Amino acid sequence: MKIAIAGTGYVGLSVALLLAQHHEVAALDVVPVKVEMLNRRESPIADAEIEAFLTVDASRESSLSFVATGDPREAYAGVEYAVVATPTDYDPERNFFDTSSVEAAVSAIRSVNPDAWIVVKSTVPVGYTAQLRERTGDRRILFSPEFLREGRALFDNLHPSRIVVGADESDPEAVEAAGRFAALLAEGADPAERARENPDGSRGIPVLVCGSTEAEAVKLFANTFLALRVAYFNELDTYACSRGLDARKVIEGVCLDPRIGPHYNNPSFGYGGYCLPKDSKQLLANYADVPQNVMSAVVEANRTRKDFVADGVLARVAGLGRPLVGVFRLTMKAGSDNFRASSVQGVMKRVKAKGVPVLVYEPALDAPEFFGSEVTRDLESFKERCDVIVANRWSDELDDVAEKVYTRDLFGRD
Ligand SMILES: NC(=O)c1ccc[n+]([C@@H]2O[C@H](COP(=O)([O-])OP(=O)(O)OC[C@H]3O[C@@H](n4cnc5c(N)ncnc54)[C@H](O)[C@@H]3O)[C@@H](O)[C@H]2O)c1
């Protein structure tokens, strides 16, 4: 089968390579340098499985059928499915996602191919796909939420927690097309996943075919729950720090309850990355006139936590003549090279707003400045020059300057 992908970021590229194991996949991107890199079998993003797939393919030892292109005709003509994986950044002025790239991709696909089933994989507001179908009179548009983690994008598609595909449930042909798309994703997964036992006793990859609006809600509610969990343990940590309790012991004790569990509970500077901040804000906007307290609190808690962390950092340099605060890595997680909306940036902004200069150590950034702050790639002089070093996640590289480090990383994970 021929399949097209619009957008070769974390979502588009991982889905493209997953499907290219069994089908003919063409991926289109509007950035020519990405297309060129992919056709040289170089990954534009840091992701172990994506890099490995491309390397093996370059040595012609794999049976991937994958081409990247900037030409809509080459990508979209003759395909049965076209997956849209373009960005949906949060627009703070409209208080909603900017879905213009999704609409641009949908109309480019349709101008070449009137028949393909379009599967939106970008995260969109609740109700968006139904509205798009109505507005355009185009019934062949589905929505499938993507649950991958950045840096583990292809791994998570090879080992999916679940597969969800949404359609207009009153249209049997659309429901059938959604089921077939779910089967394509399952076919690309690691064969061992088909035999796995799930916590509820079922076997294989759980598949949910539902209404597209429900599928959109699944994505936003799942990410807002993850944000809530991060915010909860962060606020526990804020309390422990403020009252002189050992936060680690409290978290360990709380998480020994199997209903809570000892995972995803490591304090940080806030939830961050491309998805959790924007998806929780979008869900809150979707509530509009619907009563709620928790959704606002999840959004608000992230600001409060960054204020608390910034105050803690500033307290460490109070009284120093001309203090310099160091930011050790702009990334969200250890091992990542992506710093879109990382929480340390919020802390950095607050520290600078109080007139204290910041020096950034970020080897993944090839620029002399980041939002007006000096950037260095020289770790030794960074350690020497800074009075306090702010690190969302601990690294062995900081062992020799431990007394200078401000972190809330208690468990060395997540
Ligand atoms: N990154 C994640 O962890 C993640 C997880 C789940 C869902 N999502 C959602 O998936 C979507 C994509 O996220 P991402 O992280 O892969 O984004 P990304 O920014 O890494 O990649 C998007 C790609 O789309 C390309 N693009 C932009 N406009 C285009 C167009 N009209 N046609 C073709 N290509 C176009 C860009 O050049 C870029 O390469 C977003 O809606 C995001 O919220 C992301």
JSON list of C-alpha atoms in Angstrom, two decimals, residues 99-310:
[
{"chain": "A", "resi": 99, "resn": "THR", "atom": "CA", "xyz": [-3.94, 24.62, 13.34]},
{"chain": "A", "resi": 100, "resn": "SER", "atom": "CA", "xyz": [-3.01, 26.45, 10.12]},
{"chain": "A", "resi": 101, "resn": "SER", "atom": "CA", "xyz": [-0.26, 23.95, 9.18]},
{"chain": "A", "resi": 102, "resn": "VAL", "atom": "CA", "xyz": [-2.76, 21.07, 9.49]},
{"chain": "A", "resi": 103, "resn": "GLU", "atom": "CA", "xyz": [-5.19, 22.89, 7.20]},
{"chain": "A", "resi": 104, "resn": "ALA", "atom": "CA", "xyz": [-2.38, 23.68, 4.73]},
{"chain": "A", "resi": 105, "resn": "ALA", "atom": "CA", "xyz": [-1.36, 20.01, 4.64]},
{"chain": "A", "resi": 106, "resn": "VAL", "atom": "CA", "xyz": [-4.97, 18.80, 4.27]},
{"chain": "A", "resi": 107, "resn": "SER", "atom": "CA", "xyz": [-5.60, 21.14, 1.35]},
{"chain": "A", "resi": 108, "resn": "ALA", "atom": "CA", "xyz": [-2.26, 20.19, -0.31]},
{"chain": "A", "resi": 109, "resn": "ILE", "atom": "CA", "xyz": [-3.20, 16.50, -0.01]},
{"chain": "A", "resi": 110, "resn": "ARG", "atom": "CA", "xyz": [-6.68, 17.08, -1.43]},
{"chain": "A", "resi": 111, "resn": "SER", "atom": "CA", "xyz": [-5.44, 19.15, -4.36]},
{"chain": "A", "resi": 112, "resn": "VAL", "atom": "CA", "xyz": [-3.45, 16.13, -5.51]},
{"chain": "A", "resi": 113, "resn": "ASN", "atom": "CA", "xyz": [-5.55, 13.24, -4.21]},
{"chain": "A", "resi": 114, "resn": "PRO", "atom": "CA", "xyz": [-9.35, 13.40, -3.82]},
{"chain": "A", "resi": 115, "resn": "ASP", "atom": "CA", "xyz": [-9.71, 9.86, -2.43]},
{"chain": "A", "resi": 116, "resn": "ALA", "atom": "CA", "xyz": [-7.07, 9.28, 0.24]},
{"chain": "A", "resi": 117, "resn": "TRP", "atom": "CA", "xyz": [-8.13, 8.89, 3.85]},
{"chain": "A", "resi": 118, "resn": "ILE", "atom": "CA", "xyz": [-6.47, 11.75, 5.69]},
{"chain": "A", "resi": 119, "resn": "VAL", "atom": "CA", "xyz": [-5.39, 10.87, 9.24]},
{"chain": "A", "resi": 120, "resn": "VAL", "atom": "CA", "xyz": [-4.63, 13.87, 11.42]},
{"chain": "A", "resi": 121, "resn": "LYS", "atom": "CA", "xyz": [-1.95, 12.87, 13.96]},
{"chain": "A", "resi": 122, "resn": "SER", "atom": "CA", "xyz": [-1.15, 16.42, 15.07]},
{"chain": "A", "resi": 123, "resn": "THR", "atom": "CA", "xyz": [-2.70, 17.24, 18.43]},
{"chain": "A", "resi": 124, "resn": "VAL", "atom": "CA", "xyz": [-5.79, 19.38, 17.83]},
{"chain": "A", "resi": 125, "resn": "PRO", "atom": "CA", "xyz": [-8.55, 21.01, 19.94]},
{"chain": "A", "resi": 126, "resn": "VAL", "atom": "CA", "xyz": [-11.46, 18.79, 20.99]},
{"chain": "A", "resi": 127, "resn": "GLY", "atom": "CA", "xyz": [-14.02, 18.77, 18.16]},
{"chain": "A", "resi": 128, "resn": "TYR", "atom": "CA", "xyz": [-11.59, 20.05, 15.52]},
{"chain": "A", "resi": 129, "resn": "THR", "atom": "CA", "xyz": [-11.73, 17.11, 13.09]},
{"chain": "A", "resi": 130, "resn": "ALA", "atom": "CA", "xyz": [-15.55, 17.03, 13.02]},
{"chain": "A", "resi": 131, "resn": "GLN", "atom": "CA", "xyz": [-15.59, 20.80, 12.39]},
{"chain": "A", "resi": 132, "resn": "LEU", "atom": "CA", "xyz": [-13.01, 20.43, 9.61]},
{"chain": "A", "resi": 133, "resn": "ARG", "atom": "CA", "xyz": [-15.08, 17.68, 7.96]},
{"chain": "A", "resi": 134, "resn": "GLU", "atom": "CA", "xyz": [-18.15, 19.90, 8.18]},
{"chain": "A", "resi": 135, "resn": "ARG", "atom": "CA", "xyz": [-16.42, 23.07, 6.98]},
{"chain": "A", "resi": 136, "resn": "THR", "atom": "CA", "xyz": [-14.80, 21.40, 3.98]},
{"chain": "A", "resi": 137, "resn": "GLY", "atom": "CA", "xyz": [-17.55, 18.90, 3.19]},
{"chain": "A", "resi": 138, "resn": "ASP", "atom": "CA", "xyz": [-14.79, 16.29, 3.17]},
{"chain": "A", "resi": 139, "resn": "ARG", "atom": "CA", "xyz": [-15.86, 13.13, 5.01]},
{"chain": "A", "resi": 140, "resn": "ARG", "atom": "CA", "xyz": [-12.59, 11.25, 4.55]},
{"chain": "A", "resi": 141, "resn": "ILE", "atom": "CA", "xyz": [-10.75, 12.82, 7.50]},
{"chain": "A", "resi": 142, "resn": "LEU", "atom": "CA", "xyz": [-9.85, 10.75, 10.60]},
{"chain": "A", "resi": 143, "resn": "PHE", "atom": "CA", "xyz": [-7.96, 11.63, 13.79]},
{"chain": "A", "resi": 144, "resn": "SER", "atom": "CA", "xyz": [-5.45, 9.41, 15.57]},
{"chain": "A", "resi": 145, "resn": "PRO", "atom": "CA", "xyz": [-3.72, 10.73, 18.70]},
{"chain": "A", "resi": 146, "resn": "GLU", "atom": "CA", "xyz": [0.00, 10.18, 19.05]},
{"chain": "A", "resi": 147, "resn": "PHE", "atom": "CA", "xyz": [1.38, 9.23, 22.47]},
{"chain": "A", "resi": 148, "resn": "LEU", "atom": "CA", "xyz": [5.13, 9.08, 21.83]},
{"chain": "A", "resi": 149, "resn": "ARG", "atom": "CA", "xyz": [7.83, 10.63, 24.01]},
{"chain": "A", "resi": 150, "resn": "GLU", "atom": "CA", "xyz": [10.45, 12.84, 22.35]},
{"chain": "A", "resi": 151, "resn": "GLY", "atom": "CA", "xyz": [13.78, 11.07, 21.96]},
{"chain": "A", "resi": 152, "resn": "ARG", "atom": "CA", "xyz": [11.93, 7.72, 22.13]},
{"chain": "A", "resi": 153, "resn": "ALA", "atom": "CA", "xyz": [9.58, 8.46, 19.26]},
{"chain": "A", "resi": 154, "resn": "LEU", "atom": "CA", "xyz": [10.07, 5.35, 17.12]},
{"chain": "A", "resi": 155, "resn": "PHE", "atom": "CA", "xyz": [10.55, 3.13, 20.19]},
{"chain": "A", "resi": 156, "resn": "ASP", "atom": "CA", "xyz": [7.14, 4.20, 21.47]},
{"chain": "A", "resi": 157, "resn": "ASN", "atom": "CA", "xyz": [5.56, 3.46, 18.10]},
{"chain": "A", "resi": 158, "resn": "LEU", "atom": "CA", "xyz": [7.22, 0.04, 18.00]},
{"chain": "A", "resi": 159, "resn": "HIS", "atom": "CA", "xyz": [5.96, -0.58, 21.56]},
{"chain": "A", "resi": 160, "resn": "PRO", "atom": "CA", "xyz": [2.68, 1.36, 21.70]},
{"chain": "A", "resi": 161, "resn": "SER", "atom": "CA", "xyz": [0.76, 1.68, 24.97]},
{"chain": "A", "resi": 162, "resn": "ARG", "atom": "CA", "xyz": [-2.41, 1.73, 22.85]},
{"chain": "A", "resi": 163, "resn": "ILE", "atom": "CA", "xyz": [-3.65, 2.65, 19.38]},
{"chain": "A", "resi": 164, "resn": "VAL", "atom": "CA", "xyz": [-6.58, 5.04, 19.12]},
{"chain": "A", "resi": 165, "resn": "VAL", "atom": "CA", "xyz": [-8.22, 6.08, 15.85]},
{"chain": "A", "resi": 166, "resn": "GLY", "atom": "CA", "xyz": [-11.25, 8.36, 15.65]},
{"chain": "A", "resi": 167, "resn": "ALA", "atom": "CA", "xyz": [-13.79, 8.66, 12.83]},
{"chain": "A", "resi": 168, "resn": "ASP", "atom": "CA", "xyz": [-17.28, 9.95, 12.16]},
{"chain": "A", "resi": 169, "resn": "GLU", "atom": "CA", "xyz": [-19.08, 7.07, 13.84]},
{"chain": "A", "resi": 170, "resn": "SER", "atom": "CA", "xyz": [-22.21, 7.61, 11.75]},
{"chain": "A", "resi": 171, "resn": "ASP", "atom": "CA", "xyz": [-20.20, 6.78, 8.60]},
{"chain": "A", "resi": 172, "resn": "PRO", "atom": "CA", "xyz": [-19.53, 3.00, 8.35]},
{"chain": "A", "resi": 173, "resn": "GLU", "atom": "CA", "xyz": [-16.92, 3.49, 5.63]},
{"chain": "A", "resi": 174, "resn": "ALA", "atom": "CA", "xyz": [-14.99, 5.93, 7.84]},
{"chain": "A", "resi": 175, "resn": "VAL", "atom": "CA", "xyz": [-15.16, 3.56, 10.82]},
{"chain": "A", "resi": 176, "resn": "GLU", "atom": "CA", "xyz": [-13.86, 0.76, 8.62]},
{"chain": "A", "resi": 177, "resn": "ALA", "atom": "CA", "xyz": [-11.03, 3.00, 7.32]},
{"chain": "A", "resi": 178, "resn": "ALA", "atom": "CA", "xyz": [-10.15, 3.89, 10.94]},
{"chain": "A", "resi": 179, "resn": "GLY", "atom": "CA", "xyz": [-9.97, 0.18, 11.83]},
{"chain": "A", "resi": 180, "resn": "ARG", "atom": "CA", "xyz": [-7.70, -0.50, 8.87]},
{"chain": "A", "resi": 181, "resn": "PHE", "atom": "CA", "xyz": [-5.41, 2.37, 9.85]},
{"chain": "A", "resi": 182, "resn": "ALA", "atom": "CA", "xyz": [-5.21, 1.02, 13.42]},
{"chain": "A", "resi": 183, "resn": "ALA", "atom": "CA", "xyz": [-4.23, -2.36, 11.95]},
{"chain": "A", "resi": 184, "resn": "LEU", "atom": "CA", "xyz": [-1.44, -0.71, 9.91]},
{"chain": "A", "resi": 185, "resn": "LEU", "atom": "CA", "xyz": [0.03, 0.83, 13.06]},
{"chain": "A", "resi": 186, "resn": "ALA", "atom": "CA", "xyz": [-0.22, -2.51, 14.89]},
{"chain": "A", "resi": 187, "resn": "GLU", "atom": "CA", "xyz": [1.38, -4.35, 11.97]},
{"chain": "A", "resi": 188, "resn": "GLY", "atom": "CA", "xyz": [4.46, -2.09, 12.24]},
{"chain": "A", "resi": 189, "resn": "ALA", "atom": "CA", "xyz": [4.88, -2.65, 15.98]},
{"chain": "A", "resi": 190, "resn": "ASP", "atom": "CA", "xyz": [7.40, -5.07, 17.45]},
{"chain": "A", "resi": 191, "resn": "PRO", "atom": "CA", "xyz": [5.93, -8.58, 16.93]},
{"chain": "A", "resi": 192, "resn": "ALA", "atom": "CA", "xyz": [6.39, -9.33, 20.65]},
{"chain": "A", "resi": 193, "resn": "GLU", "atom": "CA", "xyz": [3.79, -6.63, 21.41]},
{"chain": "A", "resi": 194, "resn": "ARG", "atom": "CA", "xyz": [1.08, -8.72, 19.78]},
{"chain": "A", "resi": 195, "resn": "ALA", "atom": "CA", "xyz": [1.56, -11.41, 22.42]},
{"chain": "A", "resi": 196, "resn": "ARG", "atom": "CA", "xyz": [2.06, -9.13, 25.41]},
{"chain": "A", "resi": 197, "resn": "GLU", "atom": "CA", "xyz": [-0.16, -9.34, 28.46]},
{"chain": "A", "resi": 198, "resn": "ASN", "atom": "CA", "xyz": [-1.74, -6.06, 29.58]},
{"chain": "A", "resi": 199, "resn": "PRO", "atom": "CA", "xyz": [-2.47, -5.08, 33.21]},
{"chain": "A", "resi": 200, "resn": "ASP", "atom": "CA", "xyz": [-6.18, -5.81, 32.65]},
{"chain": "A", "resi": 201, "resn": "GLY", "atom": "CA", "xyz": [-5.36, -9.38, 31.56]},
{"chain": "A", "resi": 202, "resn": "SER", "atom": "CA", "xyz": [-5.98, -8.74, 27.84]},
{"chain": "A", "resi": 203, "resn": "ARG", "atom": "CA", "xyz": [-3.36, -9.69, 25.25]},
{"chain": "A", "resi": 204, "resn": "GLY", "atom": "CA", "xyz": [-1.75, -7.65, 22.47]},
{"chain": "A", "resi": 205, "resn": "ILE", "atom": "CA", "xyz": [-1.86, -3.93, 21.74]},
{"chain": "A", "resi": 206, "resn": "PRO", "atom": "CA", "xyz": [-5.12, -2.37, 22.94]},
{"chain": "A", "resi": 207, "resn": "VAL", "atom": "CA", "xyz": [-6.92, -0.75, 20.00]},
{"chain": "A", "resi": 208, "resn": "LEU", "atom": "CA", "xyz": [-9.73, 1.77, 20.37]},
{"chain": "A", "resi": 209, "resn": "VAL", "atom": "CA", "xyz": [-11.75, 2.94, 17.39]},
{"chain": "A", "resi": 210, "resn": "CYS", "atom": "CA", "xyz": [-14.11, 5.71, 18.47]},
{"chain": "A", "resi": 211, "resn": "GLY", "atom": "CA", "xyz": [-15.52, 9.09, 17.46]},
{"chain": "A", "resi": 212, "resn": "SER", "atom": "CA", "xyz": [-12.88, 11.60, 16.35]},
{"chain": "A", "resi": 213, "resn": "THR", "atom": "CA", "xyz": [-13.97, 14.05, 19.06]},
{"chain": "A", "resi": 214, "resn": "GLU", "atom": "CA", "xyz": [-13.53, 11.38, 21.73]},
{"chain": "A", "resi": 215, "resn": "ALA", "atom": "CA", "xyz": [-10.12, 10.50, 20.27]},
{"chain": "A", "resi": 216, "resn": "GLU", "atom": "CA", "xyz": [-9.08, 14.17, 20.47]},
{"chain": "A", "resi": 217, "resn": "ALA", "atom": "CA", "xyz": [-10.29, 14.29, 24.07]},
{"chain": "A", "resi": 218, "resn": "VAL", "atom": "CA", "xyz": [-8.28, 11.13, 24.90]},
{"chain": "A", "resi": 219, "resn": "LYS", "atom": "CA", "xyz": [-5.10, 12.91, 23.81]},
{"chain": "A", "resi": 220, "resn": "LEU", "atom": "CA", "xyz": [-5.68, 16.15, 25.74]},
{"chain": "A", "resi": 221, "resn": "PHE", "atom": "CA", "xyz": [-6.98, 14.44, 28.89]},
{"chain": "A", "resi": 222, "resn": "ALA", "atom": "CA", "xyz": [-4.05, 11.98, 28.88]},
{"chain": "A", "resi": 223, "resn": "ASN", "atom": "CA", "xyz": [-1.46, 14.74, 28.61]},
{"chain": "A", "resi": 224, "resn": "THR", "atom": "CA", "xyz": [-3.22, 16.92, 31.18]},
{"chain": "A", "resi": 225, "resn": "PHE", "atom": "CA", "xyz": [-3.21, 13.96, 33.59]},
{"chain": "A", "resi": 226, "resn": "LEU", "atom": "CA", "xyz": [0.54, 13.59, 33.08]},
{"chain": "A", "resi": 227, "resn": "ALA", "atom": "CA", "xyz": [0.96, 17.33, 33.70]},
{"chain": "A", "resi": 228, "resn": "LEU", "atom": "CA", "xyz": [-1.19, 17.00, 36.83]},
{"chain": "A", "resi": 229, "resn": "ARG", "atom": "CA", "xyz": [1.00, 14.20, 38.14]},
{"chain": "A", "resi": 230, "resn": "VAL", "atom": "CA", "xyz": [4.17, 16.21, 37.58]},
{"chain": "A", "resi": 231, "resn": "ALA", "atom": "CA", "xyz": [2.57, 19.29, 39.15]},
{"chain": "A", "resi": 232, "resn": "TYR", "atom": "CA", "xyz": [1.38, 17.23, 42.14]},
{"chain": "A", "resi": 233, "resn": "PHE", "atom": "CA", "xyz": [4.81, 15.87, 43.05]},
{"chain": "A", "resi": 234, "resn": "ASN", "atom": "CA", "xyz": [6.35, 19.28, 42.39]},
{"chain": "A", "resi": 235, "resn": "GLU", "atom": "CA", "xyz": [3.92, 20.88, 44.80]},
{"chain": "A", "resi": 236, "resn": "LEU", "atom": "CA", "xyz": [4.63, 18.16, 47.37]},
{"chain": "A", "resi": 237, "resn": "ASP", "atom": "CA", "xyz": [8.32, 19.04, 46.95]},
{"chain": "A", "resi": 238, "resn": "THR", "atom": "CA", "xyz": [7.58, 22.78, 47.33]},
{"chain": "A", "resi": 239, "resn": "TYR", "atom": "CA", "xyz": [5.83, 22.01, 50.62]},
{"chain": "A", "resi": 240, "resn": "ALA", "atom": "CA", "xyz": [8.64, 19.78, 51.85]},
{"chain": "A", "resi": 241, "resn": "CYS", "atom": "CA", "xyz": [11.29, 22.41, 50.98]},
{"chain": "A", "resi": 242, "resn": "SER", "atom": "CA", "xyz": [9.30, 25.18, 52.66]},
{"chain": "A", "resi": 243, "resn": "ARG", "atom": "CA", "xyz": [8.67, 23.22, 55.86]},
{"chain": "A", "resi": 244, "resn": "GLY", "atom": "CA", "xyz": [12.03, 21.44, 56.09]},
{"chain": "A", "resi": 245, "resn": "LEU", "atom": "CA", "xyz": [10.77, 17.90, 55.36]},
{"chain": "A", "resi": 246, "resn": "ASP", "atom": "CA", "xyz": [12.73, 15.24, 53.46]},
{"chain": "A", "resi": 247, "resn": "ALA", "atom": "CA", "xyz": [10.77, 15.28, 50.17]},
{"chain": "A", "resi": 248, "resn": "ARG", "atom": "CA", "xyz": [12.36, 12.05, 48.99]},
{"chain": "A", "resi": 249, "resn": "LYS", "atom": "CA", "xyz": [11.09, 10.10, 51.98]},
{"chain": "A", "resi": 250, "resn": "VAL", "atom": "CA", "xyz": [7.60, 11.57, 51.65]},
{"chain": "A", "resi": 251, "resn": "ILE", "atom": "CA", "xyz": [7.42, 10.72, 47.93]},
{"chain": "A", "resi": 252, "resn": "GLU", "atom": "CA", "xyz": [8.71, 7.20, 48.53]},
{"chain": "A", "resi": 253, "resn": "GLY", "atom": "CA", "xyz": [6.11, 6.66, 51.25]},
{"chain": "A", "resi": 254, "resn": "VAL", "atom": "CA", "xyz": [3.26, 8.05, 49.17]},
{"chain": "A", "resi": 255, "resn": "CYS", "atom": "CA", "xyz": [4.22, 6.02, 46.10]},
{"chain": "A", "resi": 256, "resn": "LEU", "atom": "CA", "xyz": [4.38, 2.69, 47.93]},
{"chain": "A", "resi": 257, "resn": "ASP", "atom": "CA", "xyz": [0.61, 2.64, 47.48]},
{"chain": "A", "resi": 258, "resn": "PRO", "atom": "CA", "xyz": [0.22, 0.54, 44.32]},
{"chain": "A", "resi": 259, "resn": "ARG", "atom": "CA", "xyz": [-2.64, 2.77, 43.19]},
{"chain": "A", "resi": 260, "resn": "ILE", "atom": "CA", "xyz": [-0.14, 5.66, 43.06]},
{"chain": "A", "resi": 261, "resn": "GLY", "atom": "CA", "xyz": [2.99, 3.74, 42.06]},
{"chain": "A", "resi": 262, "resn": "PRO", "atom": "CA", "xyz": [6.72, 4.59, 42.18]},
{"chain": "A", "resi": 263, "resn": "HIS", "atom": "CA", "xyz": [6.93, 6.12, 38.69]},
{"chain": "A", "resi": 264, "resn": "TYR", "atom": "CA", "xyz": [6.81, 9.57, 37.10]},
{"chain": "A", "resi": 265, "resn": "ASN", "atom": "CA", "xyz": [7.20, 11.20, 40.51]},
{"chain": "A", "resi": 266, "resn": "ASN", "atom": "CA", "xyz": [10.59, 12.91, 40.35]},
{"chain": "A", "resi": 267, "resn": "PRO", "atom": "CA", "xyz": [10.36, 16.63, 41.22]},
{"chain": "A", "resi": 268, "resn": "SER", "atom": "CA", "xyz": [11.41, 19.09, 38.54]},
{"chain": "A", "resi": 269, "resn": "PHE", "atom": "CA", "xyz": [11.21, 22.78, 37.70]},
{"chain": "A", "resi": 270, "resn": "GLY", "atom": "CA", "xyz": [7.78, 22.19, 36.13]},
{"chain": "A", "resi": 271, "resn": "TYR", "atom": "CA", "xyz": [6.27, 20.13, 33.37]},
{"chain": "A", "resi": 272, "resn": "GLY", "atom": "CA", "xyz": [7.65, 21.21, 30.02]},
{"chain": "A", "resi": 273, "resn": "GLY", "atom": "CA", "xyz": [8.53, 20.07, 26.52]},
{"chain": "A", "resi": 274, "resn": "TYR", "atom": "CA", "xyz": [6.50, 20.66, 23.39]},
{"chain": "A", "resi": 275, "resn": "CYS", "atom": "CA", "xyz": [3.29, 18.96, 24.49]},
{"chain": "A", "resi": 276, "resn": "LEU", "atom": "CA", "xyz": [2.27, 19.09, 28.17]},
{"chain": "A", "resi": 277, "resn": "PRO", "atom": "CA", "xyz": [2.19, 22.90, 28.59]},
{"chain": "A", "resi": 278, "resn": "LYS", "atom": "CA", "xyz": [0.31, 23.54, 25.35]},
{"chain": "A", "resi": 279, "resn": "ASP", "atom": "CA", "xyz": [-2.03, 20.55, 25.58]},
{"chain": "A", "resi": 280, "resn": "SER", "atom": "CA", "xyz": [-3.14, 21.35, 29.14]},
{"chain": "A", "resi": 281, "resn": "LYS", "atom": "CA", "xyz": [-3.76, 25.00, 28.15]},
{"chain": "A", "resi": 282, "resn": "GLN", "atom": "CA", "xyz": [-5.76, 23.85, 25.12]},
{"chain": "A", "resi": 283, "resn": "LEU", "atom": "CA", "xyz": [-7.88, 21.52, 27.26]},
{"chain": "A", "resi": 284, "resn": "LEU", "atom": "CA", "xyz": [-8.57, 24.34, 29.71]},
{"chain": "A", "resi": 285, "resn": "ALA", "atom": "CA", "xyz": [-9.64, 26.53, 26.76]},
{"chain": "A", "resi": 286, "resn": "ASN", "atom": "CA", "xyz": [-11.91, 23.72, 25.55]},
{"chain": "A", "resi": 287, "resn": "TYR", "atom": "CA", "xyz": [-13.72, 23.75, 28.91]},
{"chain": "A", "resi": 288, "resn": "ALA", "atom": "CA", "xyz": [-14.93, 27.33, 28.22]},
{"chain": "A", "resi": 289, "resn": "ASP", "atom": "CA", "xyz": [-18.35, 27.33, 29.95]},
{"chain": "A", "resi": 290, "resn": "VAL", "atom": "CA", "xyz": [-17.98, 23.86, 31.49]},
{"chain": "A", "resi": 291, "resn": "PRO", "atom": "CA", "xyz": [-17.43, 23.93, 35.28]},
{"chain": "A", "resi": 292, "resn": "GLN", "atom": "CA", "xyz": [-13.95, 22.89, 36.41]},
{"chain": "A", "resi": 293, "resn": "ASN", "atom": "CA", "xyz": [-11.27, 23.55, 39.04]},
{"chain": "A", "resi": 294, "resn": "VAL", "atom": "CA", "xyz": [-8.58, 20.98, 38.35]},
{"chain": "A", "resi": 295, "resn": "MET", "atom": "CA", "xyz": [-7.76, 22.03, 34.79]},
{"chain": "A", "resi": 296, "resn": "SER", "atom": "CA", "xyz": [-7.07, 25.65, 35.79]},
{"chain": "A", "resi": 297, "resn": "ALA", "atom": "CA", "xyz": [-5.03, 24.44, 38.73]},
{"chain": "A", "resi": 298, "resn": "VAL", "atom": "CA", "xyz": [-2.85, 22.25, 36.50]},
{"chain": "A", "resi": 299, "resn": "VAL", "atom": "CA", "xyz": [-2.03, 25.22, 34.27]},
{"chain": "A", "resi": 300, "resn": "GLU", "atom": "CA", "xyz": [-1.55, 27.61, 37.20]},
{"chain": "A", "resi": 301, "resn": "ALA", "atom": "CA", "xyz": [0.59, 25.17, 39.23]},
{"chain": "A", "resi": 302, "resn": "ASN", "atom": "CA", "xyz": [3.33, 25.22, 36.62]},
{"chain": "A", "resi": 303, "resn": "ARG", "atom": "CA", "xyz": [3.76, 28.99, 36.97]},
{"chain": "A", "resi": 304, "resn": "THR", "atom": "CA", "xyz": [3.73, 28.82, 40.75]},
{"chain": "A", "resi": 305, "resn": "ARG", "atom": "CA", "xyz": [6.39, 26.10, 40.73]},
{"chain": "A", "resi": 306, "resn": "LYS", "atom": "CA", "xyz": [8.71, 28.11, 38.48]},
{"chain": "A", "resi": 307, "resn": "ASP", "atom": "CA", "xyz": [8.26, 31.15, 40.74]},
{"chain": "A", "resi": 308, "resn": "PHE", "atom": "CA", "xyz": [9.21, 29.00, 43.72]},
{"chain": "A", "resi": 309, "resn": "VAL", "atom": "CA", "xyz": [12.28, 27.54, 42.01]},
{"chain": "A", "resi": 310, "resn": "ALA", "atom": "CA", "xyz": [13.42, 30.98, 40.77]}
]
